[in-house]
Amino acid sequence: MTRDADRRTGPADATVLLAAEAAVLEGRLEVLREAIDEVDARIQSVSEKIRRLPAAGDHEASPAAEESATGLAPSPARRS
């Protein structure tokens, strides 16, 4: 492209082009904000699940905890 071709674009054309680019960038920004919100929600969910885990030294889980973790009820012999 020659310099003459570059100068054919007037201020009004440049303004329209820049406005269109700005609209595209605003759309991308909104998509990124939504993605960040989704990741934040997932982090909060995982953090809450981690907080609910028993302590590392807690080797004895209650029968109710065993049942909910496996989906199975513990055998009667294990209950004391």
Short mmCIF file of the C-alpha atoms (twelve columns), coordinates in Angstrom:
data_MODEL
# 
_entry.id   MODEL 
# 
loop_
_atom_site.group_PDB 
_atom_site.id 
_atom_site.type_symbol 
_atom_site.label_atom_id 
_atom_site.label_alt_id 
_atom_site.label_comp_id 
_atom_site.label_asym_id 
_atom_site.label_seq_id 
_atom_site.Cartn_x 
_atom_site.Cartn_y 
_atom_site.Cartn_z 
_atom_site.pdbx_PDB_model_num 
ATOM 1  C CA . MET A 1  0.000   0.000   0.000  1 
ATOM 2  C CA . THR A 2  1.299   3.427   -0.853 1 
ATOM 3  C CA . ARG A 3  1.181   6.469   1.338  1 
ATOM 4  C CA . ASP A 4  -1.514  7.935   -0.887 1 
ATOM 5  C CA . ALA A 5  -3.747  4.910   -0.206 1 
ATOM 6  C CA . ASP A 6  -3.232  5.331   3.541  1 
ATOM 7  C CA . ARG A 7  -4.251  8.975   3.367  1 
ATOM 8  C CA . ARG A 8  -7.511  8.208   1.585  1 
ATOM 9  C CA . THR A 9  -9.006  7.184   4.895  1 
ATOM 10 C CA . GLY A 10 -10.544 10.274  6.341  1 
ATOM 11 C CA . PRO A 11 -11.096 11.108  9.970  1 
ATOM 12 C CA . ALA A 12 -14.716 9.914   9.782  1 
ATOM 13 C CA . ASP A 13 -13.632 6.529   8.376  1 
ATOM 14 C CA . ALA A 14 -10.935 6.204   11.020 1 
ATOM 15 C CA . THR A 15 -13.440 7.038   13.731 1 
ATOM 16 C CA . VAL A 16 -15.841 4.355   12.501 1 
ATOM 17 C CA . LEU A 17 -13.024 1.812   12.308 1 
ATOM 18 C CA . LEU A 18 -11.818 2.627   15.825 1 
ATOM 19 C CA . ALA A 19 -15.356 2.473   17.213 1 
ATOM 20 C CA . ALA A 20 -15.817 -0.969  15.654 1 
ATOM 21 C CA . GLU A 21 -12.538 -2.183  17.144 1 
ATOM 22 C CA . ALA A 22 -13.543 -0.779  20.533 1 
ATOM 23 C CA . ALA A 23 -16.852 -2.667  20.359 1 
ATOM 24 C CA . VAL A 24 -15.013 -5.913  19.597 1 
ATOM 25 C CA . LEU A 25 -12.622 -5.344  22.489 1 
ATOM 26 C CA . GLU A 26 -15.501 -4.583  24.860 1 
ATOM 27 C CA . GLY A 27 -17.147 -7.846  23.806 1 
ATOM 28 C CA . ARG A 28 -13.961 -9.781  24.482 1 
ATOM 29 C CA . LEU A 29 -13.593 -8.052  27.826 1 
ATOM 30 C CA . GLU A 30 -17.101 -9.151  28.824 1 
ATOM 31 C CA . VAL A 31 -16.325 -12.756 27.836 1 
ATOM 32 C CA . LEU A 32 -13.159 -12.657 29.934 1 
ATOM 33 C CA . ARG A 33 -15.016 -11.198 32.924 1 
ATOM 34 C CA . GLU A 34 -17.598 -13.981 32.734 1 
ATOM 35 C CA . ALA A 35 -14.841 -16.601 32.529 1 
ATOM 36 C CA . ILE A 36 -13.125 -15.079 35.570 1 
ATOM 37 C CA . ASP A 37 -16.417 -15.163 37.486 1 
ATOM 38 C CA . GLU A 38 -16.855 -18.855 36.606 1 
ATOM 39 C CA . VAL A 39 -13.321 -19.685 37.739 1 
ATOM 40 C CA . ASP A 40 -13.874 -17.720 40.960 1 
ATOM 41 C CA . ALA A 41 -17.063 -19.674 41.671 1 
ATOM 42 C CA . ARG A 42 -15.255 -22.966 41.053 1 
ATOM 43 C CA . ILE A 43 -12.413 -21.928 43.365 1 
ATOM 44 C CA . GLN A 44 -14.905 -21.050 46.107 1 
ATOM 45 C CA . SER A 45 -16.686 -24.386 45.649 1 
ATOM 46 C CA . VAL A 46 -13.466 -26.399 45.846 1 
ATOM 47 C CA . SER A 47 -12.268 -24.357 48.827 1 
ATOM 48 C CA . GLU A 48 -15.515 -25.093 50.657 1 
ATOM 49 C CA . LYS A 49 -15.186 -28.817 49.928 1 
ATOM 50 C CA . ILE A 50 -11.597 -28.770 51.192 1 
ATOM 51 C CA . ARG A 51 -12.683 -26.984 54.400 1 
ATOM 52 C CA . ARG A 52 -15.218 -29.749 54.999 1 
ATOM 53 C CA . LEU A 53 -12.624 -32.544 54.761 1 
ATOM 54 C CA . PRO A 54 -11.656 -34.134 58.057 1 
ATOM 55 C CA . ALA A 55 -8.376  -33.050 59.641 1 
ATOM 56 C CA . ALA A 56 -5.268  -34.969 58.541 1 
ATOM 57 C CA . GLY A 57 -4.881  -36.640 61.967 1 
ATOM 58 C CA . ASP A 58 -8.561  -37.620 62.178 1 
ATOM 59 C CA . HIS A 59 -8.397  -41.330 61.252 1 
ATOM 60 C CA . GLU A 60 -11.723 -42.296 62.791 1 
ATOM 61 C CA . ALA A 61 -14.629 -41.115 60.706 1 
ATOM 62 C CA . SER A 62 -18.152 -41.340 61.998 1 
ATOM 63 C CA . PRO A 63 -20.432 -43.930 60.311 1 
ATOM 64 C CA . ALA A 64 -22.444 -41.094 58.799 1 
ATOM 65 C CA . ALA A 65 -19.287 -39.649 57.254 1 
ATOM 66 C CA . GLU A 66 -18.317 -43.064 55.847 1 
ATOM 67 C CA . GLU A 67 -21.744 -43.509 54.340 1 
ATOM 68 C CA . SER A 68 -21.800 -40.107 52.690 1 
ATOM 69 C CA . ALA A 69 -18.270 -40.458 51.328 1 
ATOM 70 C CA . THR A 70 -18.833 -43.852 49.671 1 
ATOM 71 C CA . GLY A 71 -22.564 -43.851 49.131 1 
ATOM 72 C CA . LEU A 72 -22.711 -47.153 51.081 1 
ATOM 73 C CA . ALA A 73 -23.732 -47.801 54.656 1 
ATOM 74 C CA . PRO A 74 -21.019 -49.310 56.885 1 
ATOM 75 C CA . SER A 75 -21.530 -52.873 58.004 1 
ATOM 76 C CA . PRO A 76 -23.122 -53.347 61.463 1 
ATOM 77 C CA . ALA A 77 -19.929 -55.056 62.717 1 
ATOM 78 C CA . ARG A 78 -17.963 -51.824 62.271 1 
ATOM 79 C CA . ARG A 79 -20.412 -49.752 64.290 1 
ATOM 80 C CA . SER A 80 -19.700 -49.696 67.995 1 
# 
